[in-house]
XYZ file of N, CA and C in Angstrom:
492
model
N -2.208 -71.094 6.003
C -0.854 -70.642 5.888
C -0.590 -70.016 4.535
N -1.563 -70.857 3.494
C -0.733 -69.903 2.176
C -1.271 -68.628 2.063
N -2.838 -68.063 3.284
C -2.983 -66.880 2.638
C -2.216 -65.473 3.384
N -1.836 -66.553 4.183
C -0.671 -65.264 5.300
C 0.711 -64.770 3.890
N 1.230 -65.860 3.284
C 2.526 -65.878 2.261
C 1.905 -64.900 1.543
N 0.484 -65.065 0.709
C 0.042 -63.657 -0.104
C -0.084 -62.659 0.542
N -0.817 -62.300 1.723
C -0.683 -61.047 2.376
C 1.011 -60.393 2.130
N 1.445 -60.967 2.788
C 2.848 -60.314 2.961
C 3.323 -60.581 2.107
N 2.971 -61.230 0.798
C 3.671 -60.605 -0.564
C 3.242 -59.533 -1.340
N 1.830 -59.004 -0.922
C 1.167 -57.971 -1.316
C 1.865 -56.863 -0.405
N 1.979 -56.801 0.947
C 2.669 -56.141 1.359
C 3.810 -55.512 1.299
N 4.985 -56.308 0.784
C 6.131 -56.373 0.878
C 6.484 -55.755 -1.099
N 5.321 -55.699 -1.754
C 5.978 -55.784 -3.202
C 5.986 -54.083 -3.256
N 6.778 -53.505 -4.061
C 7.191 -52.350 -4.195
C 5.346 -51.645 -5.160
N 5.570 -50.202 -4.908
C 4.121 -49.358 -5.191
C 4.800 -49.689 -6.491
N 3.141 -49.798 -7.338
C 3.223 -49.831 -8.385
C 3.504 -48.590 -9.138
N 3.473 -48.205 -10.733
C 3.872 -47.473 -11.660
C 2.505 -46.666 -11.286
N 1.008 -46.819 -11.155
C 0.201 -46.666 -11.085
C 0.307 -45.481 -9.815
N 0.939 -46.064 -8.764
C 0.424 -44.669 -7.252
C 1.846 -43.904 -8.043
N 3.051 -44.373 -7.974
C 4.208 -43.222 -8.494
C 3.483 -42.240 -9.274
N 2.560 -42.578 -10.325
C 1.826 -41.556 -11.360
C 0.499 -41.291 -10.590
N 0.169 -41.314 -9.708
C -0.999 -40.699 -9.023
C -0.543 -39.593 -7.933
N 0.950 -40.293 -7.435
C 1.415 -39.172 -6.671
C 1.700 -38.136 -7.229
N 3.121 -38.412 -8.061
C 3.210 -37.598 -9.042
C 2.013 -36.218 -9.952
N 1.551 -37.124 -10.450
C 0.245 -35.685 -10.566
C -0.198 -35.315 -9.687
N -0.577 -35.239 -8.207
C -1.312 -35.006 -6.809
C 0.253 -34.121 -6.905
N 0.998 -34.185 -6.716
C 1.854 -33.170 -6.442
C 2.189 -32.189 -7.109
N 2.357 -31.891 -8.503
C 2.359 -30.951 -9.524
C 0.617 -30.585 -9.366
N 0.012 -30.997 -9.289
C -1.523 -30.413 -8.863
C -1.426 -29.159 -8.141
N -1.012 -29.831 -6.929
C -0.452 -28.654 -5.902
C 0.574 -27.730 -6.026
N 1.224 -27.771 -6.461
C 2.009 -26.832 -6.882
C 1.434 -25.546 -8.027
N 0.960 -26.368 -8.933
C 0.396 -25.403 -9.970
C -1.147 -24.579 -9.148
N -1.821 -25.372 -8.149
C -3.067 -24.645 -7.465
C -2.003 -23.402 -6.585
N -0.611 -23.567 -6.249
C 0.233 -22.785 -5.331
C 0.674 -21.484 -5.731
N 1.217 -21.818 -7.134
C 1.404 -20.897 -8.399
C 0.308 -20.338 -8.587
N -0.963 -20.537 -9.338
C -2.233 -20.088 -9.578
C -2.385 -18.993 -8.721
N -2.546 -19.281 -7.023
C -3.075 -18.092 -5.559
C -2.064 -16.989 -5.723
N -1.118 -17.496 -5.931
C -0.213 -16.425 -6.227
C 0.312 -15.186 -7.000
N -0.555 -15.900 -8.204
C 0.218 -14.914 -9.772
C -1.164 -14.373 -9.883
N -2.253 -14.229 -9.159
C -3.263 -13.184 -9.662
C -2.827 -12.060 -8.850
N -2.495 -11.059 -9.508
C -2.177 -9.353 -8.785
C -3.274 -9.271 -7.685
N -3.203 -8.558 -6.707
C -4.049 -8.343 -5.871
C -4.083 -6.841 -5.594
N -4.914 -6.037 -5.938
C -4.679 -4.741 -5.366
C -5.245 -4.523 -4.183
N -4.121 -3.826 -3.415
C -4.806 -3.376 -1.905
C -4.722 -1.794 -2.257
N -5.647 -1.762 -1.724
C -6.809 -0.674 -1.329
C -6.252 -0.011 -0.069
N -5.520 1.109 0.159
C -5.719 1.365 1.564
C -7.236 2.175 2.167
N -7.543 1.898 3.329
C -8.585 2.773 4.240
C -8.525 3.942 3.885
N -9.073 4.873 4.611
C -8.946 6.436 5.138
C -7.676 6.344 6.079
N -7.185 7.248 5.721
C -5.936 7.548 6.955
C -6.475 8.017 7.705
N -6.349 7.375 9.335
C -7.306 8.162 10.311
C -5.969 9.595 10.888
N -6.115 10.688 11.244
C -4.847 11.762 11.648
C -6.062 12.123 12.589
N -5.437 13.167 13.338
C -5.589 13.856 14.549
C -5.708 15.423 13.884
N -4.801 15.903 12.899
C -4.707 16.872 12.004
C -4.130 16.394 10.865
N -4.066 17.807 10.218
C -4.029 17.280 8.308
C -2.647 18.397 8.144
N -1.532 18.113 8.634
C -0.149 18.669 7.830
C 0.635 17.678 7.446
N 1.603 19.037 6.487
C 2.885 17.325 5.873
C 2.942 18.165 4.654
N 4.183 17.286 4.606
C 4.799 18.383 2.910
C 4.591 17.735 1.601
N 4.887 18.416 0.677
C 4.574 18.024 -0.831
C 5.617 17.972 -1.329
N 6.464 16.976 -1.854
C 7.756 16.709 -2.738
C 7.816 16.702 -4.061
N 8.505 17.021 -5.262
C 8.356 16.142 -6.206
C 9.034 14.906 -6.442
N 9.047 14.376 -7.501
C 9.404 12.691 -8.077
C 10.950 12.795 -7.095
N 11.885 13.634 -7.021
C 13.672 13.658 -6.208
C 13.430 13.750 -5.086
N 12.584 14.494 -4.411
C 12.288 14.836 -2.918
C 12.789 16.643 -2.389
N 12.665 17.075 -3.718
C 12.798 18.824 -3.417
C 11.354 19.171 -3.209
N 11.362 20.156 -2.364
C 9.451 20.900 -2.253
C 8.701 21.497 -3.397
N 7.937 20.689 -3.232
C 6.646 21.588 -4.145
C 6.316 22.515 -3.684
N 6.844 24.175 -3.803
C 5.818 25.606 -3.139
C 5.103 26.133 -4.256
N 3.935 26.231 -3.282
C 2.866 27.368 -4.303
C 1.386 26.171 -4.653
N 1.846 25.023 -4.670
C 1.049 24.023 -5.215
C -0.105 23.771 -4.241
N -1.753 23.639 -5.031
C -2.740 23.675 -4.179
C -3.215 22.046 -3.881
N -3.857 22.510 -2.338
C -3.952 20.898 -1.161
C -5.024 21.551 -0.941
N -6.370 20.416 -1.153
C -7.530 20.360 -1.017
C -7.901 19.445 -0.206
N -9.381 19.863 0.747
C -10.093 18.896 1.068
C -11.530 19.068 0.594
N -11.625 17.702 0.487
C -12.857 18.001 -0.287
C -14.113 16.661 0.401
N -15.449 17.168 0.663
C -16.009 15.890 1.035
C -17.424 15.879 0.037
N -17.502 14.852 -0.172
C -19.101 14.689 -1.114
C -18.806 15.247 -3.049
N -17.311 15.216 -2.930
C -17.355 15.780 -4.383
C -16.957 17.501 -4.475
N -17.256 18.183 -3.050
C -17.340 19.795 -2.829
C -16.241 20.134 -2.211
N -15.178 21.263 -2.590
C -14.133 21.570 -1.957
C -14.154 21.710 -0.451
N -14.082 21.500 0.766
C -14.577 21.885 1.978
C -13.361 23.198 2.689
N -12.323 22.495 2.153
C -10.673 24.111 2.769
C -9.932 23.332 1.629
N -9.394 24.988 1.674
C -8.211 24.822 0.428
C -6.870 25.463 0.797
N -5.884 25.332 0.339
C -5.214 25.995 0.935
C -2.993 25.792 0.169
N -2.462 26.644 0.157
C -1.109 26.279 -0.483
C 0.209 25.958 -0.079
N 0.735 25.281 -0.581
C 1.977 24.858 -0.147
C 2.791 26.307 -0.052
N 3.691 26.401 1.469
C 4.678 27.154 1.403
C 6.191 26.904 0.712
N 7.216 28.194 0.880
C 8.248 27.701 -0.275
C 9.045 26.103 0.016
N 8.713 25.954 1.233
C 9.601 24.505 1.925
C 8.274 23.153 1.667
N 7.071 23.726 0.930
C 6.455 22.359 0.408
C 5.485 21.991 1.606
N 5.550 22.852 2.652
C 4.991 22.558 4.080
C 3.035 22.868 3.947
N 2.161 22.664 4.207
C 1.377 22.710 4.234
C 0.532 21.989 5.815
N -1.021 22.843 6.223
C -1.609 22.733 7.512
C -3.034 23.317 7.309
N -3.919 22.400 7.469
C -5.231 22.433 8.187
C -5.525 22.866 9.078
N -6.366 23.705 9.694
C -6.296 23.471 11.361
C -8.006 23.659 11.323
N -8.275 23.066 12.414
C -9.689 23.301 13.251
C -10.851 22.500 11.937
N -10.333 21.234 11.984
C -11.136 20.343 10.294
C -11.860 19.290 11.324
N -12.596 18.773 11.108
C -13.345 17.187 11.562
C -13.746 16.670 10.537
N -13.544 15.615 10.735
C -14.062 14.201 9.801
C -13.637 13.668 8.480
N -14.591 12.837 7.508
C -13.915 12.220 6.201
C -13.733 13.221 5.605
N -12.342 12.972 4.549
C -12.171 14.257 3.384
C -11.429 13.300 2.850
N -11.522 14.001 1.345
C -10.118 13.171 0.198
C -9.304 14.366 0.169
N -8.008 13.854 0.848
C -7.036 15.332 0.442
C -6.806 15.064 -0.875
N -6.689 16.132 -1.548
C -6.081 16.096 -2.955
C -5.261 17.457 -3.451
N -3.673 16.769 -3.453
C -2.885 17.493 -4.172
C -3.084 18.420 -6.195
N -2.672 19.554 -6.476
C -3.303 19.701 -7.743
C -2.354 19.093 -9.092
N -2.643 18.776 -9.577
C -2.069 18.664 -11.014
C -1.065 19.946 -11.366
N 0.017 19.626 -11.411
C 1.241 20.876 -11.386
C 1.850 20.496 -12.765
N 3.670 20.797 -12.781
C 4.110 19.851 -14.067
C 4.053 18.380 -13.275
N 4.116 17.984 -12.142
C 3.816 16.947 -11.774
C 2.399 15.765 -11.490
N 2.453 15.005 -11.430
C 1.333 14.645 -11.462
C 0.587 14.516 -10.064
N -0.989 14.229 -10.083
C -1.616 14.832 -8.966
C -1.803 13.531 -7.829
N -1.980 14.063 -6.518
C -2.201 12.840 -5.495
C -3.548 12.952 -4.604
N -3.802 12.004 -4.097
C -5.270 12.045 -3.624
C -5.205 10.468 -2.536
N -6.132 11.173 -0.930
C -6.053 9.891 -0.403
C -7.180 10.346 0.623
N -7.943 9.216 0.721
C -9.359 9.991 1.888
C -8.545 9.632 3.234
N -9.150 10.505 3.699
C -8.684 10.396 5.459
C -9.657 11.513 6.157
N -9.522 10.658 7.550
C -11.084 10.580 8.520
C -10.080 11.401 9.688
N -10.179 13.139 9.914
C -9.711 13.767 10.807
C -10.135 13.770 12.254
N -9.887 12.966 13.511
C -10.435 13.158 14.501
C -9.465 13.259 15.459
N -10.452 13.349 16.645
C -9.940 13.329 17.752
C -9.467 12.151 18.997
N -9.926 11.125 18.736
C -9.296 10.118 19.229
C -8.040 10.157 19.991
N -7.885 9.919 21.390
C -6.554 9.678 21.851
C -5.449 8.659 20.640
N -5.944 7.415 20.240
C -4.843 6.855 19.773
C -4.042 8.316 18.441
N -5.213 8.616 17.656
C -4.480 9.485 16.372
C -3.628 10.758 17.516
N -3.879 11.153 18.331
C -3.364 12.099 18.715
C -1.902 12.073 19.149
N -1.680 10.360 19.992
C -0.565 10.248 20.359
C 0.242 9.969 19.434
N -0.291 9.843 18.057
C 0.457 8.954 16.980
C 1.125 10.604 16.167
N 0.306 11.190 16.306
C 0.523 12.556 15.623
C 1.200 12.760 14.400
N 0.575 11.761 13.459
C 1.377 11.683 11.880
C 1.316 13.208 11.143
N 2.254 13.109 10.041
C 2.265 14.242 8.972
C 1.729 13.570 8.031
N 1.644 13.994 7.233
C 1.684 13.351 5.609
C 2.677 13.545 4.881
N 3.349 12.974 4.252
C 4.374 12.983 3.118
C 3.977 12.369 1.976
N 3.867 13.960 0.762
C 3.569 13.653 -0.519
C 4.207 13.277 -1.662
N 4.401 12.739 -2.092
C 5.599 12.271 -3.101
C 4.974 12.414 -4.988
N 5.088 13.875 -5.382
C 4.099 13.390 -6.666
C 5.297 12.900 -7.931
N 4.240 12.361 -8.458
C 5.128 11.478 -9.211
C 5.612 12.390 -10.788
N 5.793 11.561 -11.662
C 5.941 12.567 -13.262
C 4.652 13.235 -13.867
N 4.851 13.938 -14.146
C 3.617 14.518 -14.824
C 3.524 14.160 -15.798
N 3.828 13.459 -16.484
C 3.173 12.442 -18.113
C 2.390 11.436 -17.395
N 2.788 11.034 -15.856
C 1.762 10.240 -15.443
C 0.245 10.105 -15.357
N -0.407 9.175 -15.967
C -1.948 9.349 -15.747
C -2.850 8.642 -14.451
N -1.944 7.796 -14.015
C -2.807 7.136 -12.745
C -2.186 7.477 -11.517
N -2.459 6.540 -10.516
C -2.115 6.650 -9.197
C -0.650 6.437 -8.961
N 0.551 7.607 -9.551
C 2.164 7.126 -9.370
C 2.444 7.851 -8.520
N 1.926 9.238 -7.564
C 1.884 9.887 -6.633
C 1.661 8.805 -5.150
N 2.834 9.456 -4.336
C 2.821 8.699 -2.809
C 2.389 9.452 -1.793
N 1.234 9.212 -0.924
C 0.735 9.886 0.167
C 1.035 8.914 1.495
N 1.792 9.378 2.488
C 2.934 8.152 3.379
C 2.525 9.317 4.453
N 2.595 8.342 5.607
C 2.516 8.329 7.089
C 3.927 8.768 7.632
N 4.820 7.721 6.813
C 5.813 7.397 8.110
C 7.614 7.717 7.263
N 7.656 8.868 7.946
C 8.983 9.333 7.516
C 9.869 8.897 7.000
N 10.057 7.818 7.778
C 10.988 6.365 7.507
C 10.795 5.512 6.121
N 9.261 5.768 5.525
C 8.602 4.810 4.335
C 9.026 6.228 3.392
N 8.527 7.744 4.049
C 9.212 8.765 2.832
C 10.692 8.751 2.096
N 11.309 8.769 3.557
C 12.887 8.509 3.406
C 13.213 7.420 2.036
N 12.682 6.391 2.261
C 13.125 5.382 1.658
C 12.520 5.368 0.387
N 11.497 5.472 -0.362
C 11.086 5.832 -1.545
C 11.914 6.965 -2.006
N 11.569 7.701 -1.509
C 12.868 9.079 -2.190
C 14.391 8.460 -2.457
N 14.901 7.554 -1.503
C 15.670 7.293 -2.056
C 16.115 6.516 -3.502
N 14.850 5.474 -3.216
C 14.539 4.486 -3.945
C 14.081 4.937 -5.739
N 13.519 6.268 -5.504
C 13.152 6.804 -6.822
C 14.620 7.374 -7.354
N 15.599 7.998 -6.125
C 16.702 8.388 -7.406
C 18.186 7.476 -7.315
N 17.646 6.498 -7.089
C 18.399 5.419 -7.509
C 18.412 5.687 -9.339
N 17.345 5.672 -9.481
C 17.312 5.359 -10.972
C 17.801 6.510 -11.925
């Protein structure tokens, strides 16, 4: 009988100072491993844009047209078609297959560049994207130029840039 009274006084006595401070750190553990996954930048990388064809206009940093400005494709490093923006910024490929890096030129604005894989595929065909170029300031030195799919993502950056 008396070792039933110790059981259930071992049972019954409140967690010691000891698990409160084991939990306690086990939980700020986790939190700071939560924080940690989080606060390293991650750059994503997009693919090749897969298109069906290679048109779509060239903006600058407000969203007025870039005319006159040269749109390259280029594969292996070698220009493959070249070709210029009209006065509405409009630009078109026609009769192209396969990988290329389009690349916009260095103007007073700064320059844009994005590989994409031209085919024929039913899905790219039904999808029938443009490109929308967005170049950024020309004091810029890296990647501040936007090359966008989706009208809706142009729309909204343009707006978003003259917010400011």
């Amino acid at each position: 009988m008396k070792r039933r009274a110790i059981s259930s006084e071992i049972s019954a006595r409140p967690a010691g100072p000891w698990l409160r401070c084991f939990l306690s750190a086990a939980f700020w553990m986790l939190v700071c491993v939560a924080v940690a996954r989080t606060s390293f930048a991650q750059v994503d990388i997009p693919g090749p844009e897969r298109l069906s064809h290679v048109e779509g206009y060239v903006v600058n940093p407000v969203g007025h047209p870039a005319a006159d400005v040269g749109v390259t494709l280029s594969r292996d490093g070698k220009v493959a078609f070249q070709i210029r923006t009209n006065k509405d910024g409009w630009f078109r490929f026609d009769h192209v297959k396969g990988p290329f890096t389009l690349q916009v030129a260095r103007t007073e604005y700064a320059p844009a560049a994005r590989d994409i894989i031209v085919t024929d595929e039913v899905v790219t065909a039904l999808e029938r994207k443009k490109l929308y170029i967005i170049l950024g300031p020309g004091a810029c030195q890296d990647a501040c130029s936007s090359v966008l799919t989706s009208k809706r993502d142009f729309d909204r950056e343009i707006r978003q840039r003259n917010k400011h």
